[in-house]
Coordinates of C-alpha atoms and ligand atoms in Angstrom, one line a residue:
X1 CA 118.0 96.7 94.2
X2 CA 119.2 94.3 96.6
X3 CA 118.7 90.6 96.8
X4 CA 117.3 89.0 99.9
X5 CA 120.0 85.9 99.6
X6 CA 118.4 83.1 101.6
X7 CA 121.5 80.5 100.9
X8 CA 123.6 82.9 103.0
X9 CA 121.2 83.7 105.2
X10 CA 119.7 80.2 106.2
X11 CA 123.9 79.1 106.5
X12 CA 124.5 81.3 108.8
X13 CA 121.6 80.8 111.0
X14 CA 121.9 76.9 111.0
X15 CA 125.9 77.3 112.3
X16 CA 124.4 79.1 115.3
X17 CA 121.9 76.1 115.3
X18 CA 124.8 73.8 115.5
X19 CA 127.1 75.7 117.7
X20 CA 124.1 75.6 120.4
X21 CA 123.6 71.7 119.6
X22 CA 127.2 71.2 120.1
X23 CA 126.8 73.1 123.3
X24 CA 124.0 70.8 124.3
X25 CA 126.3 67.7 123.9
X26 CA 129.1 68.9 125.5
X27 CA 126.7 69.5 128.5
X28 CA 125.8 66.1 128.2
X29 CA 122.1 67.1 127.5
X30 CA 120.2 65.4 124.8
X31 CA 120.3 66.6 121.6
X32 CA 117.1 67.8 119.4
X33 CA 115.7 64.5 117.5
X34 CA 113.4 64.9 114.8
X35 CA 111.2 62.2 113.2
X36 CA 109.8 62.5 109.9
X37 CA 107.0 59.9 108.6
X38 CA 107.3 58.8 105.0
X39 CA 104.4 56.8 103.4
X40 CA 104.7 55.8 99.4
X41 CA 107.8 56.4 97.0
X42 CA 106.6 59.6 95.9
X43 CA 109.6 60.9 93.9
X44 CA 109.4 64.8 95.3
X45 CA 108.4 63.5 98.8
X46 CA 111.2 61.5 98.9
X47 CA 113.7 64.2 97.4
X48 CA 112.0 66.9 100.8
X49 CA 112.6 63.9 103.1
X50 CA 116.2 63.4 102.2
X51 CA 116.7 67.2 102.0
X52 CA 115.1 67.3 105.8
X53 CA 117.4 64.4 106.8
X54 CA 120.2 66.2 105.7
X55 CA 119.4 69.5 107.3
X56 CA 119.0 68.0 110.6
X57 CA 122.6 65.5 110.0
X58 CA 124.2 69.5 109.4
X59 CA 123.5 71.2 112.3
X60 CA 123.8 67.9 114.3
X61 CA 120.1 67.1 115.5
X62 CA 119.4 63.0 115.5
X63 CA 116.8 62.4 112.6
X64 CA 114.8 59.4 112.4
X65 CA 113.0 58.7 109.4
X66 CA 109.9 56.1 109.4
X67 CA 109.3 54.7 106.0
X68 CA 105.7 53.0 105.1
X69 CA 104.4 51.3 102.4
X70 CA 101.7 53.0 100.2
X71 CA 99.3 50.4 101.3
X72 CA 100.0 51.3 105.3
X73 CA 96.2 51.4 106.1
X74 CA 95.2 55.3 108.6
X75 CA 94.6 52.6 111.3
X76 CA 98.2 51.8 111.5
X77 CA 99.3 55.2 110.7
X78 CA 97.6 56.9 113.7
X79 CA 98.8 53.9 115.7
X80 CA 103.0 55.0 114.4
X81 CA 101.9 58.9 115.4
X82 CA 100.2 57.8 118.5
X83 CA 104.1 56.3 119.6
X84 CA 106.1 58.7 118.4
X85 CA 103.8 61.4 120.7
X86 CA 104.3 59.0 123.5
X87 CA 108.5 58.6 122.9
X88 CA 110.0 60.6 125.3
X89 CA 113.1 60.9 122.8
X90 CA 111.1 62.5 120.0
X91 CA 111.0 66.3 120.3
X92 CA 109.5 67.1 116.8
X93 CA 107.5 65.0 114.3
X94 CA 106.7 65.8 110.8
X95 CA 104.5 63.8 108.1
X96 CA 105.4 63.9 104.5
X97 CA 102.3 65.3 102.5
X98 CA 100.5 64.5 100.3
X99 CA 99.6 61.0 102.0
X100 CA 98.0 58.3 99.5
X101 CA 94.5 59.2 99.1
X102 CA 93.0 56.4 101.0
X103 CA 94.6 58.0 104.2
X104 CA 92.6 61.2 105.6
X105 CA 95.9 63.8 106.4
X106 CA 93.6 65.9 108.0
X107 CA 93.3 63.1 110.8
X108 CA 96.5 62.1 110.8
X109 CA 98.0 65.8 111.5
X110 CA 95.7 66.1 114.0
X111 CA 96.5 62.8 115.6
X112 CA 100.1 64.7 115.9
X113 CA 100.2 65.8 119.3
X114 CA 100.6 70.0 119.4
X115 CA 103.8 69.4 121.8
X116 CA 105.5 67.8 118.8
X117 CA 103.4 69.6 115.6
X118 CA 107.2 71.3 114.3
X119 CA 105.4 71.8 110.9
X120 CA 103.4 74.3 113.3
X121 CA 100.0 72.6 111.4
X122 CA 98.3 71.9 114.0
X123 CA 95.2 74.1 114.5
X124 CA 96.6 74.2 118.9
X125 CA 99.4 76.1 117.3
X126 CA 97.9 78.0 114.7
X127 CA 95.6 79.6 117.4
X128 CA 98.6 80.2 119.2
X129 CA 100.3 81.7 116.3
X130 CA 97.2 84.4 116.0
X131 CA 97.3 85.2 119.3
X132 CA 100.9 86.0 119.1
X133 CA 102.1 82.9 121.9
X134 CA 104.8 81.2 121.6
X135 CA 104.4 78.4 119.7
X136 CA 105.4 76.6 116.8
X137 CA 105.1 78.7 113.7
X138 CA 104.8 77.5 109.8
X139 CA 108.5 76.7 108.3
X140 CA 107.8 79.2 105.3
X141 CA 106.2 82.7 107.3
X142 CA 109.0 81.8 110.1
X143 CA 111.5 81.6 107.4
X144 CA 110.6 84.9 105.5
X145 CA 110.3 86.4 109.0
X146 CA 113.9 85.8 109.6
X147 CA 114.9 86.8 106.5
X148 CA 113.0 89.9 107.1
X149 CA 114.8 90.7 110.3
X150 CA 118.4 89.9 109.0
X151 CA 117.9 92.7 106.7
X152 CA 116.9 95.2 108.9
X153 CA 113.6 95.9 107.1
X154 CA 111.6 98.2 108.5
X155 CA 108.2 96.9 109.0
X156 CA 106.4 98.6 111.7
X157 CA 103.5 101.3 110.2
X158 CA 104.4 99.7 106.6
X159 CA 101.8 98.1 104.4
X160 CA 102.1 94.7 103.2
X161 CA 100.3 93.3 100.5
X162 CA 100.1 89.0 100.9
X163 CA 98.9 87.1 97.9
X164 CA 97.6 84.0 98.9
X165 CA 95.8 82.5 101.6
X166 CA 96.7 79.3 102.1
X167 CA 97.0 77.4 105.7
X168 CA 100.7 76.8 105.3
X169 CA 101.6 80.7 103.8
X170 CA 99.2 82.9 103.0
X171 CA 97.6 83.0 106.2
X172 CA 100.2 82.7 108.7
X173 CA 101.9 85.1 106.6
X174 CA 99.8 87.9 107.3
X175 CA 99.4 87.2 110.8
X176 CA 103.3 87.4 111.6
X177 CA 103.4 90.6 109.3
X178 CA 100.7 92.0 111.5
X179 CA 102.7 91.0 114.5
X180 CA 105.2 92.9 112.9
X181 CA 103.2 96.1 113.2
X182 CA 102.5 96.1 109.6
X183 CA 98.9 97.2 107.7
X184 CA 98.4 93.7 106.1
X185 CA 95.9 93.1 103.1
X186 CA 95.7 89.5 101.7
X187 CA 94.9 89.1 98.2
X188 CA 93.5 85.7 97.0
X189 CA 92.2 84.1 93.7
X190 CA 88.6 86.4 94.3
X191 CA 90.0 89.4 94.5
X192 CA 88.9 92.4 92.3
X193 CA 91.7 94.7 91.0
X194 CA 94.9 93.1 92.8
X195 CA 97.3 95.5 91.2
X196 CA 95.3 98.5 92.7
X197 CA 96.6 96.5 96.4
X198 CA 100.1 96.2 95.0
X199 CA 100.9 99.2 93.6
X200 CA 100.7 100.5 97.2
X201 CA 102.5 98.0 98.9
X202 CA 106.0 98.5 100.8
X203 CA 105.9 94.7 101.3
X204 CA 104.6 92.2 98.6
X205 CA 104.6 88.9 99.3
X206 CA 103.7 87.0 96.3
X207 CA 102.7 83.3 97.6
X208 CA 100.1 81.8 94.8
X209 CA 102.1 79.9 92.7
X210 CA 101.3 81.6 89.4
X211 CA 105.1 81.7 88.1
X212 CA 105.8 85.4 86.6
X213 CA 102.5 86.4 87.9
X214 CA 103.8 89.6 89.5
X215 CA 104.6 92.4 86.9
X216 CA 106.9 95.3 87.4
X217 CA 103.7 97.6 86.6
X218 CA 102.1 96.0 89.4
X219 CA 104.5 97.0 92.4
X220 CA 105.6 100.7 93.3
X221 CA 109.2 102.0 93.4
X222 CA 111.4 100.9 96.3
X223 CA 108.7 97.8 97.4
X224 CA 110.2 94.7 99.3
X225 CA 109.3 92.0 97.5
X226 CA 109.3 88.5 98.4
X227 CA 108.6 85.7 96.2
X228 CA 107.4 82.3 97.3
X229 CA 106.0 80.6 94.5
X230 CA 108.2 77.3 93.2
X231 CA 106.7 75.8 89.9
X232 CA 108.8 73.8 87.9
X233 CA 108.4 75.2 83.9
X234 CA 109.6 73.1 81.3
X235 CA 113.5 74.2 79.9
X236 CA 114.7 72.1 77.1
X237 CA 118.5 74.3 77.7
X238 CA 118.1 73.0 81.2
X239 CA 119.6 69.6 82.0
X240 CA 116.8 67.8 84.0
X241 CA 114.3 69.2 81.3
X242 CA 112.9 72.0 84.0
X243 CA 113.3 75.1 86.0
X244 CA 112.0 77.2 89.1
X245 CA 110.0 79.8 88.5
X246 CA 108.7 82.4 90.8
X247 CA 105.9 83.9 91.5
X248 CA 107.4 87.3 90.8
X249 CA 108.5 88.2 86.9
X250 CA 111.8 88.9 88.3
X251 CA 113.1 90.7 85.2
X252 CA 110.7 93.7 85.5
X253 CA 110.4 94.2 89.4
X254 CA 113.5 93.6 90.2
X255 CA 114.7 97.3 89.2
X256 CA 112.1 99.0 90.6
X257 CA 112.4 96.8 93.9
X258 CA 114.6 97.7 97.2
X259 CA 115.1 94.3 98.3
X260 CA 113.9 91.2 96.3
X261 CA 114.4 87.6 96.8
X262 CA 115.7 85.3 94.4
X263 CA 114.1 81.8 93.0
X264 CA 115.7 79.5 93.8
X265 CA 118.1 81.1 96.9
X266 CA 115.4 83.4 98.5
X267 CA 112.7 82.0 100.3
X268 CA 113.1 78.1 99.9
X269 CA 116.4 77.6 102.0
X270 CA 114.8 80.2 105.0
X271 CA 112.2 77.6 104.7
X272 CA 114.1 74.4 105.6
X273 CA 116.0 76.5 108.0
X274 CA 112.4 77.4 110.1
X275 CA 112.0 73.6 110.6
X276 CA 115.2 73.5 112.1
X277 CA 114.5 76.4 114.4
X278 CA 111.4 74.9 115.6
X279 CA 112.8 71.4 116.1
X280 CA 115.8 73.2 118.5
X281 CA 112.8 75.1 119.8
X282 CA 111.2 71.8 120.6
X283 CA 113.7 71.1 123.3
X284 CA 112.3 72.9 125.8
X285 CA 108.8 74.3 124.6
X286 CA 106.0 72.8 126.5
X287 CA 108.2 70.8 128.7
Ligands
NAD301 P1 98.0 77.0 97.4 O1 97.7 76.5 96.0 O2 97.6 76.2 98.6 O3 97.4 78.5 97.5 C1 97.5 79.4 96.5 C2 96.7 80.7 96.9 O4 96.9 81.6 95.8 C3 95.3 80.5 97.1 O5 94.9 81.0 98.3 C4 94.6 81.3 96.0 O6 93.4 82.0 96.4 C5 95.7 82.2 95.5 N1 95.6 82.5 94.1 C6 95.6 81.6 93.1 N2 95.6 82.2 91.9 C7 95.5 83.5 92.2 C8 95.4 84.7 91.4 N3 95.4 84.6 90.0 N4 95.4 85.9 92.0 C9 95.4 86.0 93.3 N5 95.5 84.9 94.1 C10 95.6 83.7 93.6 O7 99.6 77.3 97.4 P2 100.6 77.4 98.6 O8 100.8 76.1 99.2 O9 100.3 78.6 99.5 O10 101.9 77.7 97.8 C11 102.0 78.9 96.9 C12 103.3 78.8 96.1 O11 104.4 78.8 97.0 C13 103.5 77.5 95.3 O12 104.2 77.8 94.1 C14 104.3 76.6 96.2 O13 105.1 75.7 95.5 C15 105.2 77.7 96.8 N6 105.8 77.3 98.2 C16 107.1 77.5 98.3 C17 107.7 77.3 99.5 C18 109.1 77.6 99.7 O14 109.8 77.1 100.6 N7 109.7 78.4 98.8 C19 106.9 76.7 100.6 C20 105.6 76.5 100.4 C21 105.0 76.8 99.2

């Protein structure tokens, strides 16, 4: 078994980030700026924001962060996204979800213009993203596909087995795997004898947020295995009260795995590391 460890990973990566930023500067070129819209004090929106901010501060991009009350009406919302798509100096633009429920986020996302959708949400980039064009593709799949390729996994003729199907992974997921030459079965919450997909999986990505759902029984001997779920579970020994959990009962398909990615360390830094790589990519796509 080896682990899949997305802290070194998603370092290395963001020094080339900043070693080609720094390069930018020195050219005198402008340097990738990302703005990320904030409305409410939601405590775990705030905590991503910071986290975002931080990223970008890292590898050197300029970060603006727009902060709105939790009364900001959609009106003025769309007006904020409507300037930001019209500010030359803006390469990337991200809204904090969820929004207060008064505000429609599909509209909002939407109002984002494609050009500057680094979040990759936008349904202008998700077609592109199916039809294999170069676009702007979802932090998470991007993430694990990098991951993927650091490794040196094999993927071409393999079959991968996806469990889940939302917009932001499960989808997307499946079509970069098929990209990647794979056989690609998604699983969902209506499908009828999952483990019978599983078991013949070289690739398992587990993306449902069911923590420990994933049972060594369930995966075959020498399977990739690639966990996305985050929950927090309650852990009185724990000193804020909670942990991570997986998606993937780590203890009993971990020894029958090849590769495996931790929780935390695996997929959730690869993640913050694919917004980064599409705001740099922002620079110069669709310009
Ligand atoms: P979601 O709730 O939008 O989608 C869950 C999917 O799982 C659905 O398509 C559903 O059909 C499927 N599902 C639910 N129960 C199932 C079951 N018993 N069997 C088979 N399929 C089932 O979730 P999401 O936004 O895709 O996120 C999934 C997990 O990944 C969550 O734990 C989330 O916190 C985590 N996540 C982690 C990162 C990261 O950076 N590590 C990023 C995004 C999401």
């Amino acid at each position: 078994m080896n682990l899949l460890n997305g802290n070194e990973v998603s370092q290395k990566i963001k020094l080339e980030i900043k070693s080609k930023v720094e390069a930018m500067r020195a050219a005198g070129k402008k340097a990738p700026h990302l703005a990320a819209i904030l409305v409410g004090s939601d405590g775990a929106s705030m905590t991503y924001v910071a986290a975002k901010e931080k990223d970008c501060h890292e590898v050197g991009f300029d970060s603006t962060v727009l902060r709105f009350d939790a009364n900001t009406t959609e009106e003025e919302l769309i007006a904020e996204v409507i300037k930001i798509n019209n500010n030359p100096n803006i390469d990337g633009l991200i809204v904090q979800l969820p929004l207060p429920k008064h505000i429609n986020e599909k509209r909002i996302t939407e109002t984002i213009s494609y050009k500057k959708d680094v979040d990759g949400f936008h349904p202008m980039n998700v077609g592109m993203m199916f039809k294999g064009l170069k676009t702007f593709l979802p932090a998470t799949p991007f993430g694990i596909i990098k991951l993927i390729e650091h490794y040196g996994i094999e993927t071409s003729g393999k079959y991968c087995v996806v469990i889940g199907r939302s917009d932001i992974v499960g989808k997307p997921m499946s079509a970069l795997m098929l990209q990647k030459n794979c056989t690609v079965t998604v699983c969902h919450s209506k499908t009828v004898d999952l483990p019978s997909y599983t078991q013949k999986a070289d690739i398992v990505i587990a993306a449902l947020g069911r923590p420990g759902f994933l049972k060594g029984d369930m995966v075959k001997e020498g399977a990739v295995v690639i966990d996305v779920g985050i929950t927090r579970v309650e852990d009185a020994t724990a000193k804020s009260g909670f942990r991570l959990k997986g998606d993937v009962d780590f203890e009993s398909v971990a020894p029958k795995s090849s590769f495996i990615t931790p929780v935390p360390g695996g997929v959730g830094p690869m993640t913050r590391v694919g917004l980064l790589l599409n705001t740099l990519e922002a620079i110069e796509l669709f310009k």
